[in-house]
Coordinates of C-alpha atoms and ligand atoms in Angstrom, one line a residue:
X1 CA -33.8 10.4 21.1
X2 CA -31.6 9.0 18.7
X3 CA -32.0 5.6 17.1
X4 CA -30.1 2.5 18.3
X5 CA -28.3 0.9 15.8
X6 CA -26.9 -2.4 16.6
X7 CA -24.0 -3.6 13.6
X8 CA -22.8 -7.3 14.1
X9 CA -19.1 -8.3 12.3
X10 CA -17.5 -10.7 12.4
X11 CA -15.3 -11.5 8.5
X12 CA -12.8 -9.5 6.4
X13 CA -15.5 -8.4 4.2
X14 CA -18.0 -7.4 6.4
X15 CA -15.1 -4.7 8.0
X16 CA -14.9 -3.2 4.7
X17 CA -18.5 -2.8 4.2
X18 CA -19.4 -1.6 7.9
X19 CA -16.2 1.0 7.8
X20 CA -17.7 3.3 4.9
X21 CA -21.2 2.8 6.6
X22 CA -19.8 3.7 10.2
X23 CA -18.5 6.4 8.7
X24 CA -22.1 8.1 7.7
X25 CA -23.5 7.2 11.0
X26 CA -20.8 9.2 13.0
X27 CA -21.5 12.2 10.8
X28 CA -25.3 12.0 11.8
X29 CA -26.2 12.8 15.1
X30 CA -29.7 11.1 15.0
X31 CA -28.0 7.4 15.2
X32 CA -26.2 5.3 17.7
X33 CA -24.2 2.8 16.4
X34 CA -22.7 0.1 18.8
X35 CA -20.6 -2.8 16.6
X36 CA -20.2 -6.3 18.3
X37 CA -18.1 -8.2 16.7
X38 CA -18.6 -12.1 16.7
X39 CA -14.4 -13.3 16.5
X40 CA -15.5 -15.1 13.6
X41 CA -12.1 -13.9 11.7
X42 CA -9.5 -12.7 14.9
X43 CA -5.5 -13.1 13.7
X44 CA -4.2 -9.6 13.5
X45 CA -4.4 -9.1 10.1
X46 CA -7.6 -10.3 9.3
X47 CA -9.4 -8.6 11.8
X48 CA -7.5 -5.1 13.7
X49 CA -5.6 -4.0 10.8
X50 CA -8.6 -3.2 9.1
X51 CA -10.4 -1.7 12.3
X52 CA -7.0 0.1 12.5
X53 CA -6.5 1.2 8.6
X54 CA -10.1 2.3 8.2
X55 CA -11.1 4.0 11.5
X56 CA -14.0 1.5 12.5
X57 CA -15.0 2.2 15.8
X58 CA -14.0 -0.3 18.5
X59 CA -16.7 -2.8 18.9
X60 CA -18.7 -2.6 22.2
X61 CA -17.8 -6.3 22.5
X62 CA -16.1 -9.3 20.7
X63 CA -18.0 -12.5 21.0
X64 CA -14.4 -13.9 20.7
X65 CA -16.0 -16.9 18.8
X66 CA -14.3 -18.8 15.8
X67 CA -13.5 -22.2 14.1
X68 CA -15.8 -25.8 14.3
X69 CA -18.2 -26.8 12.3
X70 CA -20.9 -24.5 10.7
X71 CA -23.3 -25.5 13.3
X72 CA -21.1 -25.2 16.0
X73 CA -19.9 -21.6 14.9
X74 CA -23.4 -20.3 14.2
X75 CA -24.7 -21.9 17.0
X76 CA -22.2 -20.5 19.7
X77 CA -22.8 -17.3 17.7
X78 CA -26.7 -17.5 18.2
X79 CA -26.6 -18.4 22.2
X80 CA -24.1 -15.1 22.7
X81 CA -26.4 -12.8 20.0
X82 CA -29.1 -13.3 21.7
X83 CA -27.8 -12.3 24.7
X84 CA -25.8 -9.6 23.4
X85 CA -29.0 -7.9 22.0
X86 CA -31.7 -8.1 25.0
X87 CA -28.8 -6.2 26.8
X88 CA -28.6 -3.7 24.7
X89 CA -32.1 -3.3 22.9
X90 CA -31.5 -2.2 19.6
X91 CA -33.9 -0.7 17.6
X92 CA -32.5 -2.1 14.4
X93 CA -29.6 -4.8 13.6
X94 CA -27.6 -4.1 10.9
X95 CA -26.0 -7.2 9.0
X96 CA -23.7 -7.6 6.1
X97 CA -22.8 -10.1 3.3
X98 CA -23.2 -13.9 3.9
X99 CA -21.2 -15.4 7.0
X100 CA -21.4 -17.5 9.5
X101 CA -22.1 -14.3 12.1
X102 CA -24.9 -13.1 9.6
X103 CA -27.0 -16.0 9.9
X104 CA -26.6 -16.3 13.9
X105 CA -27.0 -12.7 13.8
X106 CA -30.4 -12.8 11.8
X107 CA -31.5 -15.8 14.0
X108 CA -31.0 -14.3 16.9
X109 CA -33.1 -11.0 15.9
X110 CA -35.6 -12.1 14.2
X111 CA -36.6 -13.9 17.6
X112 CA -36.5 -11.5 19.3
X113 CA -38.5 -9.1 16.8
X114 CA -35.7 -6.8 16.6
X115 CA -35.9 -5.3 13.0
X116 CA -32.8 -6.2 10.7
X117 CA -31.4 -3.9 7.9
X118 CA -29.5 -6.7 5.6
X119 CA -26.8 -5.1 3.5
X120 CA -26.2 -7.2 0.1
X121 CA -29.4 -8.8 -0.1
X122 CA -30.5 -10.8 -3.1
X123 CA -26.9 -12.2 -4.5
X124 CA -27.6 -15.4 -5.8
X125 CA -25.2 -18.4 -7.0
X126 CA -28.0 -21.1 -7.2
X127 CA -25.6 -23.2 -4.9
X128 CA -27.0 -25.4 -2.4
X129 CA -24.1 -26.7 -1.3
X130 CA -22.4 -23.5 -1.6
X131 CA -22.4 -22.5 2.2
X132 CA -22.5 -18.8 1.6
X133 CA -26.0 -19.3 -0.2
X134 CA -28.0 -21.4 2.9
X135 CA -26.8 -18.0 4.9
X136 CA -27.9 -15.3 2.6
X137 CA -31.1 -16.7 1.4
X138 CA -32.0 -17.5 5.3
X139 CA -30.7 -13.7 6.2
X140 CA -32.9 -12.4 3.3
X141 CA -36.4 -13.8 4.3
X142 CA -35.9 -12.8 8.4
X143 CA -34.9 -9.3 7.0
X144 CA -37.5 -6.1 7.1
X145 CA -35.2 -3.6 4.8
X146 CA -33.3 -5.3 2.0
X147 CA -30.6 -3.2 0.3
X148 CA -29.3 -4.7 -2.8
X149 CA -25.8 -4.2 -4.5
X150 CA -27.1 -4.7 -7.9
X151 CA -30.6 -4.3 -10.0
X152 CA -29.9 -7.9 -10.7
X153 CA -29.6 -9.2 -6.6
X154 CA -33.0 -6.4 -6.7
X155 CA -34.5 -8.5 -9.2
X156 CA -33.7 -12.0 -7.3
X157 CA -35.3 -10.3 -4.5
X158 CA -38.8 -9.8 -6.4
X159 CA -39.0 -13.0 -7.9
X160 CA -38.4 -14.4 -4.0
X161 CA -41.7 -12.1 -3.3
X162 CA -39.5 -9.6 -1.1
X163 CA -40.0 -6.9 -3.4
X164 CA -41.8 -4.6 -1.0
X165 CA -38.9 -4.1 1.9
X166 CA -36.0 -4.2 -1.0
X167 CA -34.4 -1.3 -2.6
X168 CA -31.2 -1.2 -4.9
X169 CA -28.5 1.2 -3.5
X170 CA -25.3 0.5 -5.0
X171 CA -22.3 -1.9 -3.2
X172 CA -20.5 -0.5 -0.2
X173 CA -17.4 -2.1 -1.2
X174 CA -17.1 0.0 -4.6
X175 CA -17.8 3.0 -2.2
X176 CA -14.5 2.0 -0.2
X177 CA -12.6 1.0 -3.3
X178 CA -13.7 4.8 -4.2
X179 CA -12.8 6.2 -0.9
X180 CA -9.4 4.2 -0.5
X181 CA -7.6 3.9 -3.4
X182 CA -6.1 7.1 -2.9
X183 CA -4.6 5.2 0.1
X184 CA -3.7 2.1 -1.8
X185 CA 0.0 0.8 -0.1
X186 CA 2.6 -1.5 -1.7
X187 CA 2.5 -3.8 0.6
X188 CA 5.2 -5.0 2.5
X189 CA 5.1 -8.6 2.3
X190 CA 5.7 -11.8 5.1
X191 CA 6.4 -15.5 3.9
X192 CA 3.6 -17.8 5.2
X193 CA 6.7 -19.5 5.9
X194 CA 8.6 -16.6 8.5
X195 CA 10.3 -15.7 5.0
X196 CA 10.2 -11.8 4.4
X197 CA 13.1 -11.2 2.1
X198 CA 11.2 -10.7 -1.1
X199 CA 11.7 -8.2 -3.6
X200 CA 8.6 -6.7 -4.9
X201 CA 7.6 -7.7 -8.0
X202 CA 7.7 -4.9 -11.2
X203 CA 5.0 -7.8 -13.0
X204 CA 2.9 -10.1 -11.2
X205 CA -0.3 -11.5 -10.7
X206 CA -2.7 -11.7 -7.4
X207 CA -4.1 -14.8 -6.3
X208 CA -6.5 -15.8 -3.6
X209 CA -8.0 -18.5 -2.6
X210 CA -9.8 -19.5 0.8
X211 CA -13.8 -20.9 -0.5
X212 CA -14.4 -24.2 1.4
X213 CA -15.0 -25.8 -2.1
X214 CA -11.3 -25.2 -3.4
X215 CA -9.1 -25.7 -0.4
X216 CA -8.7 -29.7 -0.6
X217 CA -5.1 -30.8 -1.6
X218 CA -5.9 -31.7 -4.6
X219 CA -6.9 -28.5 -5.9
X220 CA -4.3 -26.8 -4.6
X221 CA -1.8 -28.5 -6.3
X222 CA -3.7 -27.8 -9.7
X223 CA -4.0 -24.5 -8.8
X224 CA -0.6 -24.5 -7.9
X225 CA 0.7 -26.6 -11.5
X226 CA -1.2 -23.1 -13.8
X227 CA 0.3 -20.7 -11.4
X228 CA 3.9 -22.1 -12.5
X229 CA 2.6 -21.5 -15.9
X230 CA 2.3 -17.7 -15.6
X231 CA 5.0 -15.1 -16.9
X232 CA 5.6 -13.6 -13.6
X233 CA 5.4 -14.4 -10.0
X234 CA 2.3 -14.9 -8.3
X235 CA 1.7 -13.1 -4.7
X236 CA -0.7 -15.2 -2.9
X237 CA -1.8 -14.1 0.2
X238 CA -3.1 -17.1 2.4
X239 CA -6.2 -17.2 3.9
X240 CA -5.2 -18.8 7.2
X241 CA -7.9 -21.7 6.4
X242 CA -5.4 -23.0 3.5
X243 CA -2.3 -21.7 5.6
X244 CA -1.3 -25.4 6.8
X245 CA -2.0 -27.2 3.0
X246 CA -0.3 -24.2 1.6
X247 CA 2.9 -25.0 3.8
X248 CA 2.8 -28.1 3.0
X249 CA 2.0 -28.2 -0.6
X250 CA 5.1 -25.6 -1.2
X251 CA 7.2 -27.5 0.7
X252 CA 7.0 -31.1 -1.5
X253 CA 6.9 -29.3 -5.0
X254 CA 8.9 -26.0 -4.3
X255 CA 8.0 -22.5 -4.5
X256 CA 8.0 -22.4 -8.2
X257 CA 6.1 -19.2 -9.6
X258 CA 4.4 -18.4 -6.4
X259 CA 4.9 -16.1 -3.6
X260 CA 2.6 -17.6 -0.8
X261 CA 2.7 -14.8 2.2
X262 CA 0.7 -13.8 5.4
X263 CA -2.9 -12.1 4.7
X264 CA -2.4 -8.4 3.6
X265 CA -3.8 -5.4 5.0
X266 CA -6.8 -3.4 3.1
X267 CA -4.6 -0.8 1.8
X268 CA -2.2 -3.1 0.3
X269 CA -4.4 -5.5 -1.2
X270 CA -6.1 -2.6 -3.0
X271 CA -2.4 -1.8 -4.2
X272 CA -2.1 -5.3 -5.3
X273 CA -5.6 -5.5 -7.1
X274 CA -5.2 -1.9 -9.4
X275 CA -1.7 -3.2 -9.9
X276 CA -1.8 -7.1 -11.1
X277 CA -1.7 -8.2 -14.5
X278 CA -4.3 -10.1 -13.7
X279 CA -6.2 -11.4 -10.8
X280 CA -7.4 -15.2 -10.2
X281 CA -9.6 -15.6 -7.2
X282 CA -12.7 -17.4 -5.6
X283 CA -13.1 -14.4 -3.7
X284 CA -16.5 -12.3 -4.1
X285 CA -15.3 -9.4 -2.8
X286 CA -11.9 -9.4 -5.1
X287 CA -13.6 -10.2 -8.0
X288 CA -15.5 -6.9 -8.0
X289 CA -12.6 -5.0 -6.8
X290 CA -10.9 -6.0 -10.1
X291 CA -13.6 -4.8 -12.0
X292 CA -13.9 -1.3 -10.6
X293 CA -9.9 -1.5 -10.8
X294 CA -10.5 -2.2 -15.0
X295 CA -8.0 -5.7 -14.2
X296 CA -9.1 -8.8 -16.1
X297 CA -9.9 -11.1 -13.1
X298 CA -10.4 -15.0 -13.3
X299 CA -13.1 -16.6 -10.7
X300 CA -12.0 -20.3 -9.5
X301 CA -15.6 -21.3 -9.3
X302 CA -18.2 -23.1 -10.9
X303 CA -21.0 -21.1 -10.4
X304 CA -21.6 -17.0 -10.5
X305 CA -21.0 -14.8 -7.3
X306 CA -21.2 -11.4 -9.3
X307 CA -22.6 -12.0 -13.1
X308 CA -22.6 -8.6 -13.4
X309 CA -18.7 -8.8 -13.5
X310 CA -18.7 -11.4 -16.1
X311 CA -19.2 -9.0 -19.3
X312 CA -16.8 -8.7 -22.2
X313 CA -14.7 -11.7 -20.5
X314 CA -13.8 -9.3 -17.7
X315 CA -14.7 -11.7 -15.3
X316 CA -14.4 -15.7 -15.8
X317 CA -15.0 -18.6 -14.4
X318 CA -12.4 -21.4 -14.8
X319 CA -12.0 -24.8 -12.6
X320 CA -8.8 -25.2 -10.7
X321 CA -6.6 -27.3 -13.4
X322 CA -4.3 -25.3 -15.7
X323 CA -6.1 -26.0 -19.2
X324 CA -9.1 -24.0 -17.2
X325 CA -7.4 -21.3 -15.7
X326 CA -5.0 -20.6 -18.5
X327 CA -8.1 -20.2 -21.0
X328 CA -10.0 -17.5 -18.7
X329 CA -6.9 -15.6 -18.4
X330 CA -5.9 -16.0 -22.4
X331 CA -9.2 -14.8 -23.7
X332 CA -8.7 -10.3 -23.7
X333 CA -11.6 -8.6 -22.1
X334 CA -13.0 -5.6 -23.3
X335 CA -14.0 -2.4 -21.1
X336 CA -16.7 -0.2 -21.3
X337 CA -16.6 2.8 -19.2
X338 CA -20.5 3.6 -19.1
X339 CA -21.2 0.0 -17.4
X340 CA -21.3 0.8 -13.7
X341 CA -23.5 -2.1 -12.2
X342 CA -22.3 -1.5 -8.6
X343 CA -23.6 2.1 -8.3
X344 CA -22.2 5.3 -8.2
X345 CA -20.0 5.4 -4.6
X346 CA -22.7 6.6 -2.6
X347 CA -24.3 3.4 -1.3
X348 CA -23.3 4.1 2.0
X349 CA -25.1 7.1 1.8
X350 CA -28.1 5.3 0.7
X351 CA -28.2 2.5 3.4
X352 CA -28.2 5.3 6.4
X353 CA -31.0 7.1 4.6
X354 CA -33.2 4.2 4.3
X355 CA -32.8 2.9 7.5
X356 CA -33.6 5.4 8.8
X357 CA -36.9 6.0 6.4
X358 CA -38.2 3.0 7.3
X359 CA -37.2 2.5 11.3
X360 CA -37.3 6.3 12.5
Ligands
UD1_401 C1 -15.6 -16.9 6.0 C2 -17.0 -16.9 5.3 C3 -16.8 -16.6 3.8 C4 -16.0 -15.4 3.6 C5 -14.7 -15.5 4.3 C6 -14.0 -14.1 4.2 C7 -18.6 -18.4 6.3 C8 -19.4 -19.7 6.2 N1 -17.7 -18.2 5.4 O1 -14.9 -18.0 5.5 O2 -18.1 -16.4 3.3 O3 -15.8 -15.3 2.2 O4 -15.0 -15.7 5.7 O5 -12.6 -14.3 4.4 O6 -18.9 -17.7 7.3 N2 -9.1 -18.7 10.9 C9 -7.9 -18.4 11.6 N3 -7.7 -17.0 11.8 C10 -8.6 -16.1 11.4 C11 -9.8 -16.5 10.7 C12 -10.0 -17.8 10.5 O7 -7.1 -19.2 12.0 O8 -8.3 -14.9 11.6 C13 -9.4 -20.2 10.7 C14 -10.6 -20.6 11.5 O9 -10.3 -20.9 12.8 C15 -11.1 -21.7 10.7 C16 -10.7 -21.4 9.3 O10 -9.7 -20.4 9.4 O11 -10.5 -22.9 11.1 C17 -11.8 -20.9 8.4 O12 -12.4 -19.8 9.0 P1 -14.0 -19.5 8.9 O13 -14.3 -18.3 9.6 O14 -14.7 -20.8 9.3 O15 -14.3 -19.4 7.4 P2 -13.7 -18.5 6.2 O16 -13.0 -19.5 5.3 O17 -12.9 -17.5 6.8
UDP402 N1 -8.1 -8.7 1.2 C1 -7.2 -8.2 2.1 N2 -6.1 -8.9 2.3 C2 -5.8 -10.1 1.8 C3 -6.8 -10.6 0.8 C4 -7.9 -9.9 0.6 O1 -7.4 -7.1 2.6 O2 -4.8 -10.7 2.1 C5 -9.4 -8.0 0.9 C6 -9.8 -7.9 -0.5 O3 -9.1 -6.8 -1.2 C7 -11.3 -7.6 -0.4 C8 -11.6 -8.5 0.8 O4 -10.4 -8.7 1.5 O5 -11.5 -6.3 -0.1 C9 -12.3 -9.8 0.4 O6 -12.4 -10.6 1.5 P1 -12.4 -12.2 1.4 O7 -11.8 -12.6 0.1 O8 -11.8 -12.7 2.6 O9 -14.0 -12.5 1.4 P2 -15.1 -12.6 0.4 O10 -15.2 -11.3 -0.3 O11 -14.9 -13.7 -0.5 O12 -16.4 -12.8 1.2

């Protein structure tokens, strides 16, 4: 009988990673995979254009759950996992990153003893406030198979005493930045404000910015002051959190430098990342993709997502004022083709082959 694999989505990110996964578990006839997906990210392009653009399979269900307050989120999310999972009876849950739907996810298994495979185990920023950090540290210690990005996240895994169910296997997202960049798309892009006469940009730089910590007004309009400083426009996709303050902010100052449009598909942002002079960002995911993509990226944060990125000034950290940001980006990095902290492509591979070592 095959084994009953139960993966639960619900954020950008986490599509990404469960696409190149889902993709080794429908070449192996010995697992079922059913994907519920919470509706923790639902516009259109945030959530079916990547279903769409990558071939995820449907989910079996969408929890069609979004928006409050963390506890109310994870909360909602944990009343309709629960249920979701004594109807179904997997034999293992499958979980991704650091979200909202991870933690309810985890919660929800671990009482219900239902095994959990947790993909991206062990990152660390040493945060407490940092939201991202309550959920993976919480998802870490309910998990029973650890897989780890990185030696480093490995390592943070041993000093927690998790050693024995942890294993390195590489980052699924450099294994769909591998996959995909073939496909990369120049994207066709829609103003945040209905605007969608642009001409694309020969030069330019990509910006994103949607952390929790960096969407007040205040920081937006820095941000906004050392994007008017660069040399050539700036496409900034908005993360529909910041979509109302961007409005607004561009409509008292002006558009200046930047090009503030409508979340981008997969494809297109992987045309944008290879493509940008440089990237600024307080996105995890982004910041690695500009490091397999060799572009100098600059992290709007005051504490490490991804130290491995942050060799030879390739990746740095700069607060959201001008002085900051213009510093990171002025200081050249230096690449060294041997350094390949993410794995080799194949960590995909490596997730459905320990899963099923340890749960089979
Ligand atoms: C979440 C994750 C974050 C991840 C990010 C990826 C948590 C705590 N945070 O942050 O780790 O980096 O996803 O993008 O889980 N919204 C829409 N349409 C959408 C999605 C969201 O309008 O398609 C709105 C929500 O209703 C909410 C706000 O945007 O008001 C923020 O969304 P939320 O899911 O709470 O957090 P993210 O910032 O997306
Ligand atoms: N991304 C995208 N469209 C966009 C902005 C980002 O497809 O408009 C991709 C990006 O290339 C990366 C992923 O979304 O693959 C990162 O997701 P996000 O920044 O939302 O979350 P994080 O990685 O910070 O958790």
């Amino acid at each position: 009988m095959s084994m009953k694999v139960m993966t639960v989505v619900g954020a950008r990110p986490q599509f990404i990673k469960a696409a190149v996964v889902s993709r080794e578990f429908n070449s192996d006839k010995d697992i079922d995979e059913s994907i519920i997906h919470t509706g923790q990210h639902f516009d259109r392009n945030m959530s079916d254009t990547f279903f769409e653009e990558l071939s995820i399979p449907q989910p079996s269900c969408n929890l069609g759950i979004s928006g409050g307050s963390h506890a109310e989120m994870t909360g909602a999310m944990l009343v309709a996992l629960e249920k979701a999972m004594q109807e179904t009876l997997p034999d293992v849950v499958l979980l991704y990153g650091d979200t909202n739907s991870t933690l309810a996810a985890a919660l929800a298994a671990a009482k219900l003893h239902l095994p959990i495979v947790h993909v991206e185990a062990g990152a660390r920023t040493h945060s407490q406030t940092n939201p991202e950090e309550i959920n993976r540290i919480c998802t870490d210690h309910v998990a029973q198979l650890l897989l780890a990005c990185t030696e480093a996240n490995l390592e943070n895994l041993v000093h927690e005493g998790l050693g024995n169910r942890s294993a390195f296997v590489g980052d699924p997202m450099y294994d769909a930045f591998l996959q995909n960049s073939p496909r990369a798309q120049v994207p066709v892009l829609t103003g945040t404000n209905g605007v969608s006469d642009f001409v694309f940009p020969d030069r330019f730089y990509y910006l994103t910015c949607h952390r929790e910590e960096n969407t007040n007004p205040e920081i937006l309009g820095s941000l906004l002051d050392a994007m008017d400083a660069m040399d050539a426009p700036v496409i900034y996709p908005v993360h529909p959190r910041n979509r109302k303050g961007v409005l607004q902010a561009l409509e008292e100052r002006g558009t200046g430098n930047v090009l503030a449009v409508d979340p981008v598909g997969y494809l297109e942002s992987l045309y944008l990342v290879k493509n940008a002079q440089q990237v600024i960002t307080d996105s995890g995911g982004l910041q690695r993709e500009a490091f397999f993509a060799g572009v100098k990226c600059t992290t709007l944060l005051d504490f490490e997502v991804w130290p491995e990125t942050m060799v030879d000034n390739r990746n740095m950290l700069a607060a959201p004022n001008p002085k900051s940001i213009l510093l990171a980006m002025d200081a050249p990095q230096r690449i060294d083709p041997e350094y390949k902290p993410f794995g080799d492509g194949r960590a995909a591979k490596r997730i459905v082959d320990g899963l099923k070592a340890a749960f089979e």
